[in-house]
């Protein structure tokens, strides 16, 4: 993918990985818009020169209104990144966890599908473009303290594969970004081994610039998650990661 001449919308670009990739696309020469809910972050990004749009991916009307506003300003839009997501802990021994499940699935899975649906007719009409979906190493190697998160990301992986097949021959490609632990949104505190955001973004832009663009953007730090089943390390790694259940409030075991 030539990163220097795209017109990119990063939904979920107001912080963390999305904001960093928005900046990287812009410094590579692309035109970049970001969307999210946080008004302060949006106005700071507008001051940096980004097109900014309010969106709540859990709300059908908000997604449709943002889509209309984005396409009115950027009729040449060719790349949509579905970065929005929440990463929430859940204690499945407490039935009250279900509200977390609902929020997680609505934001991460249904939110991704809402945004893709909103822009699919436009990209098909253009006859060229890219959806970049965002999953996680946790889609392939569960992290037991975040069960609905793992389920949502495994679902986005499966959805991305099917979407790619359904859009074949339309000129619209689907690229799945699979981050490992990246030091954004407080991950550096939860996991001192989290990959620094800048290093992650540099590796991602390098992989994205390959021609043809890989279907999955796998930085080195995520390979052990992505291929654990194939490599026979899956059971051991899940057992090891289950030790992190101690981080759930009130859990001794
Ligand atoms: N950091 C990691 O270690 C890691 C690892 C694997 C995968 N990921 C995935 O990478 C993506 C970005 O994560 P991050 O670490 O950069 O987290 P982050 O800094 O918390 O960013 C999350 C983004 O999602 C947006 N968002 C959340 N709910 C939304 C909603 N209802 N409507 C619209 N936007 C919404 C937020 O924007 P507003 O608050 O402005 O709405 C923000 O821009 C997520 O999908 C995450 O699951 C992260």
mmCIF file of C-alpha atoms and ligand atoms in Angstrom:
data_model
loop_
_atom_site.group_PDB
_atom_site.id
_atom_site.type_symbol
_atom_site.label_atom_id
_atom_site.label_comp_id
_atom_site.label_asym_id
_atom_site.label_seq_id
_atom_site.Cartn_x
_atom_site.Cartn_y
_atom_site.Cartn_z
ATOM 1 C CA UNK A 1 0.000 0.000 0.000
ATOM 2 C CA UNK A 2 1.311 3.438 -0.891
ATOM 3 C CA UNK A 3 0.960 5.362 2.380
ATOM 4 C CA UNK A 4 1.682 8.743 0.829
ATOM 5 C CA UNK A 5 -1.499 9.398 -1.095
ATOM 6 C CA UNK A 6 -4.406 7.823 0.797
ATOM 7 C CA UNK A 7 -7.468 9.556 2.193
ATOM 8 C CA UNK A 8 -7.892 7.878 5.555
ATOM 9 C CA UNK A 9 -10.559 7.923 8.249
ATOM 10 C CA UNK A 10 -9.507 6.542 11.625
ATOM 11 C CA UNK A 11 -12.626 5.809 13.660
ATOM 12 C CA UNK A 12 -11.318 5.617 17.213
ATOM 13 C CA UNK A 13 -8.470 7.966 16.365
ATOM 14 C CA UNK A 14 -8.772 10.247 19.394
ATOM 15 C CA UNK A 15 -6.189 8.425 21.506
ATOM 16 C CA UNK A 16 -3.683 5.599 21.714
ATOM 17 C CA UNK A 17 -2.927 3.476 18.673
ATOM 18 C CA UNK A 18 -5.510 5.200 16.456
ATOM 19 C CA UNK A 19 -4.145 8.681 17.115
ATOM 20 C CA UNK A 20 -0.560 7.537 16.567
ATOM 21 C CA UNK A 21 -1.403 5.801 13.270
ATOM 22 C CA UNK A 22 -3.404 8.866 12.156
ATOM 23 C CA UNK A 23 -0.284 10.976 12.736
ATOM 24 C CA UNK A 24 1.910 8.437 10.903
ATOM 25 C CA UNK A 25 -0.398 8.354 7.867
ATOM 26 C CA UNK A 26 -0.424 12.163 7.833
ATOM 27 C CA UNK A 27 3.348 12.436 8.064
ATOM 28 C CA UNK A 28 3.654 9.885 5.234
ATOM 29 C CA UNK A 29 1.680 12.339 3.052
ATOM 30 C CA UNK A 30 -1.884 11.015 3.283
ATOM 31 C CA UNK A 31 -4.955 13.108 4.052
ATOM 32 C CA UNK A 32 -6.312 11.969 7.407
ATOM 33 C CA UNK A 33 -9.548 12.420 9.343
ATOM 34 C CA UNK A 34 -10.226 11.072 12.810
ATOM 35 C CA UNK A 35 -13.459 10.280 14.599
ATOM 36 C CA UNK A 36 -14.386 9.522 18.179
ATOM 37 C CA UNK A 37 -16.499 10.776 21.057
ATOM 38 C CA UNK A 38 -14.047 12.813 23.131
ATOM 39 C CA UNK A 39 -14.650 16.478 22.192
ATOM 40 C CA UNK A 40 -11.442 17.762 23.750
ATOM 41 C CA UNK A 41 -9.318 15.219 21.910
ATOM 42 C CA UNK A 42 -11.156 16.038 18.688
ATOM 43 C CA UNK A 43 -10.488 19.751 19.039
ATOM 44 C CA UNK A 44 -6.801 19.124 19.807
ATOM 45 C CA UNK A 45 -6.538 16.962 16.688
ATOM 46 C CA UNK A 46 -8.376 19.602 14.628
ATOM 47 C CA UNK A 47 -5.730 22.093 15.799
ATOM 48 C CA UNK A 48 -3.075 19.671 14.454
ATOM 49 C CA UNK A 49 -4.786 19.866 11.057
ATOM 50 C CA UNK A 50 -6.856 16.672 11.033
ATOM 51 C CA UNK A 51 -10.439 16.608 9.853
ATOM 52 C CA UNK A 52 -12.421 15.617 12.946
ATOM 53 C CA UNK A 53 -15.831 14.039 13.372
ATOM 54 C CA UNK A 54 -17.873 13.112 16.407
ATOM 55 C CA UNK A 55 -19.045 9.499 16.381
ATOM 56 C CA UNK A 56 -20.379 6.945 18.824
ATOM 57 C CA UNK A 57 -19.990 3.548 17.186
ATOM 58 C CA UNK A 58 -22.660 2.056 19.477
ATOM 59 C CA UNK A 59 -25.279 4.385 17.966
ATOM 60 C CA UNK A 60 -26.650 3.668 14.461
ATOM 61 C CA UNK A 61 -27.720 7.281 13.916
ATOM 62 C CA UNK A 62 -24.401 8.712 15.029
ATOM 63 C CA UNK A 63 -22.542 6.391 12.643
ATOM 64 C CA UNK A 64 -24.790 7.336 9.700
ATOM 65 C CA UNK A 65 -24.520 11.073 10.460
ATOM 66 C CA UNK A 66 -20.723 10.880 10.718
ATOM 67 C CA UNK A 67 -20.492 8.890 7.519
ATOM 68 C CA UNK A 68 -22.483 11.580 5.693
ATOM 69 C CA UNK A 69 -20.332 14.366 7.128
ATOM 70 C CA UNK A 70 -17.087 12.537 6.306
ATOM 71 C CA UNK A 71 -18.078 11.775 2.715
ATOM 72 C CA UNK A 72 -19.322 15.339 2.155
ATOM 73 C CA UNK A 73 -15.865 16.628 3.119
ATOM 74 C CA UNK A 74 -13.787 13.725 1.753
ATOM 75 C CA UNK A 75 -15.559 12.296 -1.309
ATOM 76 C CA UNK A 76 -12.256 10.642 -2.264
ATOM 77 C CA UNK A 77 -12.079 8.660 1.023
ATOM 78 C CA UNK A 78 -10.385 5.320 0.297
ATOM 79 C CA UNK A 79 -9.309 3.908 3.675
ATOM 80 C CA UNK A 80 -11.444 3.305 6.762
ATOM 81 C CA UNK A 81 -9.807 2.121 9.981
ATOM 82 C CA UNK A 82 -12.180 0.635 12.565
ATOM 83 C CA UNK A 83 -10.019 1.287 15.621
ATOM 84 C CA UNK A 84 -12.719 2.018 18.244
ATOM 85 C CA UNK A 85 -12.687 -0.410 21.106
ATOM 86 C CA UNK A 86 -12.954 -0.889 24.836
ATOM 87 C CA UNK A 87 -10.802 -3.274 26.866
ATOM 88 C CA UNK A 88 -12.620 -4.200 30.061
ATOM 89 C CA UNK A 89 -11.955 -6.688 32.847
ATOM 90 C CA UNK A 90 -14.765 -9.060 33.870
ATOM 91 C CA UNK A 91 -15.280 -11.486 36.732
ATOM 92 C CA UNK A 92 -17.490 -14.232 35.306
ATOM 93 C CA UNK A 93 -18.285 -15.477 38.830
ATOM 94 C CA UNK A 94 -20.332 -12.298 39.236
ATOM 95 C CA UNK A 95 -23.419 -12.270 36.983
ATOM 96 C CA UNK A 96 -23.252 -8.457 36.993
ATOM 97 C CA UNK A 97 -20.419 -8.850 34.468
ATOM 98 C CA UNK A 98 -23.063 -9.033 31.744
ATOM 99 C CA UNK A 99 -23.235 -5.238 31.421
ATOM 100 C CA UNK A 100 -19.536 -5.313 30.571
ATOM 101 C CA UNK A 101 -20.192 -8.029 28.008
ATOM 102 C CA UNK A 102 -22.926 -5.938 26.431
ATOM 103 C CA UNK A 103 -20.736 -2.812 26.254
ATOM 104 C CA UNK A 104 -17.809 -4.781 24.865
ATOM 105 C CA UNK A 105 -19.737 -6.551 22.141
ATOM 106 C CA UNK A 106 -21.667 -3.411 21.214
ATOM 107 C CA UNK A 107 -18.496 -1.317 20.932
ATOM 108 C CA UNK A 108 -15.945 -3.767 19.557
ATOM 109 C CA UNK A 109 -17.972 -6.118 17.372
ATOM 110 C CA UNK A 110 -21.220 -4.343 16.485
ATOM 111 C CA UNK A 111 -19.416 -0.985 16.391
ATOM 112 C CA UNK A 112 -16.953 -2.379 13.845
ATOM 113 C CA UNK A 113 -19.784 -3.806 11.743
ATOM 114 C CA UNK A 114 -21.789 -0.548 11.905
ATOM 115 C CA UNK A 115 -18.838 1.461 10.615
ATOM 116 C CA UNK A 116 -18.032 -1.062 7.879
ATOM 117 C CA UNK A 117 -21.658 -1.152 6.746
ATOM 118 C CA UNK A 118 -21.777 2.637 6.654
ATOM 119 C CA UNK A 119 -18.816 2.916 4.267
ATOM 120 C CA UNK A 120 -19.140 -0.268 2.189
ATOM 121 C CA UNK A 121 -21.412 1.248 -0.523
ATOM 122 C CA UNK A 122 -19.016 4.199 -0.930
ATOM 123 C CA UNK A 123 -15.914 2.021 -1.269
ATOM 124 C CA UNK A 124 -17.636 -0.377 -3.663
ATOM 125 C CA UNK A 125 -18.778 2.601 -5.770
ATOM 126 C CA UNK A 126 -15.174 3.840 -5.886
ATOM 127 C CA UNK A 127 -14.049 0.383 -6.990
ATOM 128 C CA UNK A 128 -10.980 0.648 -4.776
ATOM 129 C CA UNK A 129 -10.248 1.052 -1.115
ATOM 130 C CA UNK A 130 -9.293 -0.596 2.137
ATOM 131 C CA UNK A 131 -10.974 -1.439 5.392
ATOM 132 C CA UNK A 132 -8.495 -1.874 8.206
ATOM 133 C CA UNK A 133 -10.107 -3.776 11.048
ATOM 134 C CA UNK A 134 -8.456 -4.058 14.446
ATOM 135 C CA UNK A 135 -8.325 -7.243 16.481
ATOM 136 C CA UNK A 136 -5.723 -8.250 19.065
ATOM 137 C CA UNK A 137 -3.301 -11.016 19.946
ATOM 138 C CA UNK A 138 -6.007 -11.850 22.502
ATOM 139 C CA UNK A 139 -8.278 -12.887 19.592
ATOM 140 C CA UNK A 140 -5.932 -15.838 19.097
ATOM 141 C CA UNK A 141 -4.716 -16.440 22.646
ATOM 142 C CA UNK A 142 -7.333 -15.532 25.272
ATOM 143 C CA UNK A 143 -6.441 -13.429 28.280
ATOM 144 C CA UNK A 144 -8.794 -14.840 30.937
ATOM 145 C CA UNK A 145 -9.435 -11.557 32.820
ATOM 146 C CA UNK A 146 -10.986 -10.114 29.618
ATOM 147 C CA UNK A 147 -13.302 -12.843 28.280
ATOM 148 C CA UNK A 148 -15.808 -10.741 26.314
ATOM 149 C CA UNK A 149 -12.959 -8.675 24.922
ATOM 150 C CA UNK A 150 -11.322 -11.882 23.629
ATOM 151 C CA UNK A 151 -14.641 -13.028 22.181
ATOM 152 C CA UNK A 152 -15.255 -9.667 20.494
ATOM 153 C CA UNK A 153 -11.829 -9.644 18.870
ATOM 154 C CA UNK A 154 -12.011 -13.292 17.764
ATOM 155 C CA UNK A 155 -15.349 -12.375 16.185
ATOM 156 C CA UNK A 156 -13.874 -9.356 14.393
ATOM 157 C CA UNK A 157 -11.121 -11.637 13.051
ATOM 158 C CA UNK A 158 -13.686 -14.098 11.660
ATOM 159 C CA UNK A 159 -15.810 -11.239 10.318
ATOM 160 C CA UNK A 160 -12.804 -9.672 8.590
ATOM 161 C CA UNK A 161 -12.013 -12.952 6.836
ATOM 162 C CA UNK A 162 -15.585 -13.270 5.569
ATOM 163 C CA UNK A 163 -15.751 -9.594 4.586
ATOM 164 C CA UNK A 164 -12.575 -9.957 2.531
ATOM 165 C CA UNK A 165 -14.076 -12.911 0.688
ATOM 166 C CA UNK A 166 -17.375 -11.102 0.111
ATOM 167 C CA UNK A 167 -15.663 -7.964 -1.210
ATOM 168 C CA UNK A 168 -13.265 -9.858 -3.481
ATOM 169 C CA UNK A 169 -13.501 -8.501 -7.034
ATOM 170 C CA UNK A 170 -14.955 -5.165 -5.853
ATOM 171 C CA UNK A 171 -11.508 -3.611 -5.502
ATOM 172 C CA UNK A 172 -12.038 -3.219 -1.759
ATOM 173 C CA UNK A 173 -9.467 -4.957 0.411
ATOM 174 C CA UNK A 174 -9.634 -5.891 4.080
ATOM 175 C CA UNK A 175 -6.522 -5.668 6.240
ATOM 176 C CA UNK A 176 -6.612 -6.853 9.846
ATOM 177 C CA UNK A 177 -4.337 -5.135 12.349
ATOM 178 C CA UNK A 178 -3.486 -7.524 15.199
ATOM 179 C CA UNK A 179 -1.758 -5.571 17.995
ATOM 180 C CA UNK A 180 -0.009 -7.276 20.908
ATOM 181 C CA UNK A 181 0.103 -5.419 24.261
ATOM 182 C CA UNK A 182 0.939 -1.873 23.248
ATOM 183 C CA UNK A 183 1.768 0.803 25.792
ATOM 184 C CA UNK A 184 -1.298 2.961 25.318
ATOM 185 C CA UNK A 185 -4.409 3.478 27.437
ATOM 186 C CA UNK A 186 -2.552 2.507 30.613
ATOM 187 C CA UNK A 187 -1.215 -0.841 29.322
ATOM 188 C CA UNK A 188 2.282 0.237 30.327
ATOM 189 C CA UNK A 189 1.132 0.090 33.954
ATOM 190 C CA UNK A 190 -0.705 -3.235 33.612
ATOM 191 C CA UNK A 191 2.092 -4.833 31.605
ATOM 192 C CA UNK A 192 5.624 -3.489 31.882
ATOM 193 C CA UNK A 193 6.505 -5.585 28.799
ATOM 194 C CA UNK A 194 3.986 -3.768 26.585
ATOM 195 C CA UNK A 195 5.458 -2.637 23.268
ATOM 196 C CA UNK A 196 6.173 1.119 23.175
ATOM 197 C CA UNK A 197 3.545 2.821 21.007
ATOM 198 C CA UNK A 198 6.116 4.498 18.736
ATOM 199 C CA UNK A 199 7.945 1.203 18.041
ATOM 200 C CA UNK A 200 4.654 -0.531 17.326
ATOM 201 C CA UNK A 201 3.516 2.213 14.935
ATOM 202 C CA UNK A 202 6.839 2.156 13.071
ATOM 203 C CA UNK A 203 6.592 -1.617 12.569
ATOM 204 C CA UNK A 204 2.945 -1.345 11.486
ATOM 205 C CA UNK A 205 3.667 1.348 8.886
ATOM 206 C CA UNK A 206 6.511 -0.775 7.522
ATOM 207 C CA UNK A 207 4.232 -3.798 7.147
ATOM 208 C CA UNK A 208 1.428 -1.709 5.641
ATOM 209 C CA UNK A 209 3.779 -0.266 3.029
ATOM 210 C CA UNK A 210 4.517 -3.736 1.617
ATOM 211 C CA UNK A 211 3.108 -4.556 -1.791
ATOM 212 C CA UNK A 212 0.870 -6.473 -1.755
ATOM 213 C CA UNK A 213 -0.293 -5.418 1.707
ATOM 214 C CA UNK A 214 -0.494 -8.486 3.981
ATOM 215 C CA UNK A 215 -4.007 -9.538 4.997
ATOM 216 C CA UNK A 216 -2.898 -9.494 8.616
ATOM 217 C CA UNK A 217 -0.555 -6.893 10.062
ATOM 218 C CA UNK A 218 1.486 -8.942 12.507
ATOM 219 C CA UNK A 219 4.322 -7.195 14.302
ATOM 220 C CA UNK A 220 6.995 -9.493 15.714
ATOM 221 C CA UNK A 221 5.628 -9.122 19.249
ATOM 222 C CA UNK A 222 2.289 -10.715 18.344
ATOM 223 C CA UNK A 223 3.563 -13.793 16.517
ATOM 224 C CA UNK A 224 3.602 -15.937 19.656
ATOM 225 C CA UNK A 225 -0.098 -15.145 20.228
ATOM 226 C CA UNK A 226 -1.118 -15.512 16.598
ATOM 227 C CA UNK A 227 0.522 -18.877 16.058
ATOM 228 C CA UNK A 228 0.284 -20.435 19.562
ATOM 229 C CA UNK A 229 -2.140 -23.146 18.447
ATOM 230 C CA UNK A 230 -0.038 -24.061 15.413
ATOM 231 C CA UNK A 231 3.118 -24.117 17.513
ATOM 232 C CA UNK A 232 1.623 -26.260 20.286
ATOM 233 C CA UNK A 233 2.181 -23.589 22.949
ATOM 234 C CA UNK A 234 -1.486 -22.604 23.322
ATOM 235 C CA UNK A 235 -2.499 -24.604 26.441
ATOM 236 C CA UNK A 236 0.615 -23.647 28.375
ATOM 237 C CA UNK A 237 0.284 -19.978 27.481
ATOM 238 C CA UNK A 238 -3.421 -19.819 28.391
ATOM 239 C CA UNK A 239 -2.635 -21.454 31.764
ATOM 240 C CA UNK A 240 0.153 -18.939 32.322
ATOM 241 C CA UNK A 241 -2.124 -16.023 31.382
ATOM 242 C CA UNK A 242 -4.841 -17.329 33.734
ATOM 243 C CA UNK A 243 -2.520 -16.340 36.613
ATOM 244 C CA UNK A 244 -3.485 -12.760 35.790
ATOM 245 C CA UNK A 245 -7.003 -13.460 37.132
ATOM 246 C CA UNK A 246 -5.595 -12.299 40.442
ATOM 247 C CA UNK A 247 -5.898 -8.766 39.032
ATOM 248 C CA UNK A 248 -9.707 -8.986 39.258
ATOM 249 C CA UNK A 249 -10.977 -7.064 42.302
ATOM 250 C CA UNK A 250 -11.637 -9.376 45.241
ATOM 251 C CA UNK A 251 -10.108 -12.470 43.592
ATOM 252 C CA UNK A 252 -7.669 -14.622 45.549
ATOM 253 C CA UNK A 253 -7.677 -17.514 43.036
HETATM 254 N N1 LIG B 1 -3.270 -1.134 23.452
HETATM 255 C C1 LIG B 1 -3.239 -2.447 23.348
HETATM 256 O O1 LIG B 1 -2.471 -3.118 24.049
HETATM 257 C C2 LIG B 1 -4.110 -3.146 22.359
HETATM 258 C C3 LIG B 1 -3.824 -4.475 22.075
HETATM 259 C C4 LIG B 1 -4.606 -5.143 21.143
HETATM 260 C C5 LIG B 1 -5.643 -4.481 20.503
HETATM 261 N N2 LIG B 1 -5.899 -3.175 20.805
HETATM 262 C C6 LIG B 1 -7.023 -2.535 20.138
HETATM 263 O O2 LIG B 1 -6.584 -1.354 19.513
HETATM 264 C C7 LIG B 1 -7.646 -0.397 19.516
HETATM 265 C C8 LIG B 1 -7.154 0.903 20.135
HETATM 266 O O3 LIG B 1 -6.746 0.631 21.459
HETATM 267 P P1 LIG B 1 -5.889 1.680 22.321
HETATM 268 O O4 LIG B 1 -4.997 0.891 23.174
HETATM 269 O O5 LIG B 1 -5.328 2.710 21.442
HETATM 270 O O6 LIG B 1 -7.041 2.247 23.271
HETATM 271 P P2 LIG B 1 -7.557 3.716 23.569
HETATM 272 O O7 LIG B 1 -6.437 4.683 23.657
HETATM 273 O O8 LIG B 1 -8.498 3.572 24.709
HETATM 274 O O9 LIG B 1 -8.399 4.084 22.259
HETATM 275 C C9 LIG B 1 -9.672 3.583 22.044
HETATM 276 C C10 LIG B 1 -10.322 4.427 20.974
HETATM 277 O O10 LIG B 1 -11.647 3.898 20.779
HETATM 278 C C11 LIG B 1 -12.551 4.967 20.783
HETATM 279 N N3 LIG B 1 -13.859 4.497 21.223
HETATM 280 C C12 LIG B 1 -14.171 3.715 22.288
HETATM 281 N N4 LIG B 1 -15.511 3.551 22.373
HETATM 282 C C13 LIG B 1 -16.042 4.257 21.333
HETATM 283 C C14 LIG B 1 -17.356 4.499 20.897
HETATM 284 N N5 LIG B 1 -18.432 3.985 21.525
HETATM 285 N N6 LIG B 1 -17.547 5.269 19.790
HETATM 286 C C15 LIG B 1 -16.492 5.800 19.144
HETATM 287 N N7 LIG B 1 -15.213 5.605 19.509
HETATM 288 C C16 LIG B 1 -14.999 4.854 20.605
HETATM 289 C C17 LIG B 1 -11.943 5.997 21.719
HETATM 290 O O11 LIG B 1 -12.414 7.283 21.368
HETATM 291 P P3 LIG B 1 -13.396 8.216 22.250
HETATM 292 O O12 LIG B 1 -13.115 7.932 23.678
HETATM 293 O O13 LIG B 1 -13.058 9.581 21.774
HETATM 294 O O14 LIG B 1 -14.765 7.811 21.827
HETATM 295 C C18 LIG B 1 -10.465 5.890 21.372
HETATM 296 O O15 LIG B 1 -10.165 6.701 20.261
HETATM 297 C C19 LIG B 1 -8.804 -1.033 20.269
HETATM 298 O O16 LIG B 1 -9.691 -1.625 19.340
HETATM 299 C C20 LIG B 1 -8.107 -2.111 21.088
HETATM 300 O O17 LIG B 1 -8.964 -3.174 21.405
HETATM 301 C C21 LIG B 1 -5.159 -2.488 21.715
#
